[in-house]
Structures are given as C-alpha cells and as structure tokens.
Amino acid sequence: MPLLALHHTGLLVKDVAQAAAHYIEVLGYRIESEPIDDPGQTARVQFLRLPGATHWLELVAPLGPESKLANALTKGGGLHHLCYEVADIVAATAHFRAAGCMVVSEPVAAAAFPGRRIAWLMDRQRLLFELLEAGPGPLGLSTLRP
C-alpha cells in the first residue's frame, strides 16, 4: 500500500476567510498557513488544524467565477477531497490507476507545498482524492507540533 497517512481533508467553501473564522470560533481550529492562491487549481486555499491533530483541514474556494470549482460550489460545497501523503507519487499514481481509479491529474508541482508534487484521482465510489509527495517544508507530517 503506497499511502503513508491522511494528510488533510479538503472542504469546498465560498470564502476562505469567512470559513476560517467560523472553524476557528466554533470548532477551535487554528491557522496553519496564510491563504494561498493556486492558479493551476484555480483555487484559493488555507490550512487549519486542531491543536494536537495529526492532519489538516484545507479550505478550498474558487479563485474566481471562471474557476473549475465554481460549478461544484453551486451544489452547496462541503467535503471536496481527501489527501494522502505518499513516499513515491509516480508509483502511487500507477498503483491506483491499476486498481481502477481514474487519474484526474498526473503529478504536478504543488503551489501550497513548494518542492513537492500532487496528483488527483477519483475512485470507483466517485471519491476525489489527492496524493501529496512526502517531503520537507511547511505543512509536512514531519512538522506537526502539539
């Protein structure tokens, strides 16, 4: 099995700042990153984490009305994807393709994770999931602090 760990859960929201304020005030999350504009994903994202938690919450909002995500948001938003950290993103992508998953995007540079790559897949139950190449840097599993 090529998965190392669940890295984050992505939630589709209308506005990252408003959603972050809600999760901080109501559920006790804390900010783990500044908002990040990702032109390749046509999204603005921000990472939050509960104190002591072992994975992040990624808030994902369309980067504008032409964003790939704008249409999905008309259906209400909510759970968007799960992201798993993997040691070898090329091998993991091949593994899931062979297992019948549809590759939505081959590995590409990740705007939110400098020096690392991501790939997008969809399983037979239509769950969108992201693979994140393991590596150093902010928001890496090795950087978790209580």
CSV table of C-alpha atoms in Angstrom, one decimal:
chain,number,residue,atom,x,y,z
A,1,MET,CA,0.0,0.0,0.0
A,2,PRO,CA,1.6,3.3,-1.1
A,3,LEU,CA,-0.2,5.6,1.4
A,4,LEU,CA,1.8,7.0,4.3
A,5,ALA,CA,-1.0,8.8,6.1
A,6,LEU,CA,-4.1,11.0,5.7
A,7,HIS,CA,-2.6,14.5,5.3
A,8,HIS,CA,-5.7,16.7,5.0
A,9,THR,CA,-9.4,16.9,4.3
A,10,GLY,CA,-10.5,19.5,1.7
A,11,LEU,CA,-13.7,21.4,2.2
A,12,LEU,CA,-15.1,23.5,-0.7
A,13,VAL,CA,-16.2,26.9,0.7
A,14,LYS,CA,-17.4,30.2,-0.8
A,15,ASP,CA,-14.9,32.3,1.0
A,16,VAL,CA,-11.7,31.1,2.7
A,17,ALA,CA,-11.6,34.0,5.3
A,18,GLN,CA,-15.2,33.6,6.4
A,19,ALA,CA,-14.9,29.8,6.6
A,20,ALA,CA,-11.6,30.0,8.6
A,21,ALA,CA,-13.2,32.5,11.0
A,22,HIS,CA,-16.1,30.0,11.5
A,23,TYR,CA,-13.9,27.0,12.1
A,24,ILE,CA,-11.7,28.9,14.5
A,25,GLU,CA,-14.5,30.4,16.5
A,26,VAL,CA,-16.9,27.5,16.6
A,27,LEU,CA,-14.7,24.4,16.5
A,28,GLY,CA,-11.4,25.6,17.9
A,29,TYR,CA,-9.2,25.2,14.8
A,30,ARG,CA,-6.0,27.3,14.4
A,31,ILE,CA,-4.5,28.8,11.3
A,32,GLU,CA,-1.6,26.8,9.9
A,33,SER,CA,-1.0,28.8,6.7
A,34,GLU,CA,-1.8,32.1,5.1
A,35,PRO,CA,-4.3,31.9,2.2
A,36,ILE,CA,-2.5,30.6,-0.9
A,37,ASP,CA,-3.7,31.3,-4.5
A,38,ASP,CA,-3.2,28.3,-6.7
A,39,PRO,CA,-3.7,29.3,-10.3
A,40,GLY,CA,-3.2,25.7,-11.5
A,41,GLN,CA,-6.1,24.5,-9.4
A,42,THR,CA,-8.0,27.8,-9.9
A,43,ALA,CA,-8.4,27.9,-6.1
A,44,ARG,CA,-7.5,29.9,-3.0
A,45,VAL,CA,-6.7,27.5,-0.1
A,46,GLN,CA,-5.9,27.9,3.5
A,47,PHE,CA,-4.9,25.2,6.0
A,48,LEU,CA,-6.2,24.9,9.6
A,49,ARG,CA,-5.6,22.3,12.3
A,50,LEU,CA,-7.0,21.4,15.6
A,51,PRO,CA,-4.4,21.5,18.4
A,52,GLY,CA,-2.7,18.1,18.7
A,53,ALA,CA,-4.4,16.8,15.5
A,54,THR,CA,-2.4,14.7,13.0
A,55,HIS,CA,-3.9,16.1,9.9
A,56,TRP,CA,-5.1,19.4,8.5
A,57,LEU,CA,-8.3,20.9,7.2
A,58,GLU,CA,-7.9,22.6,3.8
A,59,LEU,CA,-10.4,25.3,3.0
A,60,VAL,CA,-10.8,25.5,-0.8
A,61,ALA,CA,-12.6,28.3,-2.6
A,62,PRO,CA,-12.8,29.2,-6.3
A,63,LEU,CA,-10.3,31.7,-7.4
A,64,GLY,CA,-13.0,33.5,-9.5
A,65,PRO,CA,-16.2,32.9,-11.4
A,66,GLU,CA,-14.2,31.0,-14.1
A,67,SER,CA,-12.7,28.6,-11.6
A,68,LYS,CA,-13.0,24.9,-12.2
A,69,LEU,CA,-14.6,24.8,-8.7
A,70,ALA,CA,-17.3,27.5,-9.3
A,71,ASN,CA,-19.7,25.0,-10.7
A,72,ALA,CA,-19.2,22.5,-7.9
A,73,LEU,CA,-19.9,25.2,-5.3
A,74,THR,CA,-23.3,25.8,-6.9
A,75,LYS,CA,-24.2,22.4,-5.5
A,76,GLY,CA,-23.5,23.6,-1.9
A,77,GLY,CA,-19.9,22.9,-1.2
A,78,GLY,CA,-18.8,20.8,1.7
A,79,LEU,CA,-16.5,17.7,1.5
A,80,HIS,CA,-14.3,18.1,-1.6
A,81,HIS,CA,-11.5,15.6,-1.2
A,82,LEU,CA,-9.2,13.6,1.0
A,83,CYS,CA,-5.4,14.0,0.6
A,84,TYR,CA,-2.9,11.2,1.4
A,85,GLU,CA,0.8,11.7,1.7
A,86,VAL,CA,2.9,9.2,-0.3
A,87,ALA,CA,6.6,8.4,-0.5
A,88,ASP,CA,6.6,7.9,-4.3
A,89,ILE,CA,4.0,9.8,-6.1
A,90,VAL,CA,4.7,8.3,-9.5
A,91,ALA,CA,4.4,4.7,-8.2
A,92,ALA,CA,1.4,5.6,-6.1
A,93,THR,CA,-0.4,7.1,-9.1
A,94,ALA,CA,0.4,4.0,-11.1
A,95,HIS,CA,-0.8,1.7,-8.3
A,96,PHE,CA,-4.2,3.5,-8.1
A,97,ARG,CA,-4.6,3.6,-11.9
A,98,ALA,CA,-4.0,-0.2,-12.0
A,99,ALA,CA,-6.6,-0.6,-9.2
A,100,GLY,CA,-9.2,1.1,-11.4
A,101,CYS,CA,-9.0,4.7,-10.2
A,102,MET,CA,-9.4,7.4,-12.7
A,103,VAL,CA,-6.4,9.7,-12.9
A,104,VAL,CA,-7.8,13.3,-13.0
A,105,SER,CA,-4.4,14.9,-13.0
A,106,GLU,CA,-0.9,13.4,-13.3
A,107,PRO,CA,1.7,14.6,-10.7
A,108,VAL,CA,2.3,18.4,-11.0
A,109,ALA,CA,4.1,21.0,-8.9
A,110,ALA,CA,2.1,21.9,-5.8
A,111,ALA,CA,1.6,25.6,-5.1
A,112,ALA,CA,0.8,25.0,-1.4
A,113,PHE,CA,3.7,22.6,-0.9
A,114,PRO,CA,6.9,24.1,-2.5
A,115,GLY,CA,9.2,21.4,-3.9
A,116,ARG,CA,6.6,18.7,-3.8
A,117,ARG,CA,4.1,17.4,-6.3
A,118,ILE,CA,0.4,16.4,-6.1
A,119,ALA,CA,-1.8,14.2,-8.3
A,120,TRP,CA,-5.6,13.9,-8.4
A,121,LEU,CA,-7.6,10.7,-8.7
A,122,MET,CA,-11.1,9.5,-8.4
A,123,ASP,CA,-12.0,6.1,-7.1
A,124,ARG,CA,-14.9,3.8,-8.1
A,125,GLN,CA,-17.2,5.4,-5.5
A,126,ARG,CA,-16.5,8.8,-7.0
A,127,LEU,CA,-14.4,10.0,-4.1
A,128,LEU,CA,-11.9,12.6,-5.3
A,129,PHE,CA,-8.6,12.1,-3.6
A,130,GLU,CA,-5.3,13.9,-3.8
A,131,LEU,CA,-1.8,12.3,-3.5
A,132,LEU,CA,0.9,14.5,-2.0
A,133,GLU,CA,4.5,13.7,-2.4
A,134,ALA,CA,6.2,13.4,1.0
A,135,GLY,CA,8.9,15.8,1.7
A,136,PRO,CA,10.3,18.6,3.9
A,137,GLY,CA,8.8,22.0,4.3
A,138,PRO,CA,5.7,23.6,5.9
A,139,LEU,CA,2.6,21.5,6.3
A,140,GLY,CA,4.6,18.3,6.2
A,141,LEU,CA,3.7,15.5,8.5
A,142,SER,CA,7.2,15.7,10.0
A,143,THR,CA,6.4,19.3,11.1
A,144,LEU,CA,3.4,18.6,13.3
A,145,ARG,CA,3.6,20.3,16.6
A,146,PRO,CA,1.2,19.9,19.6
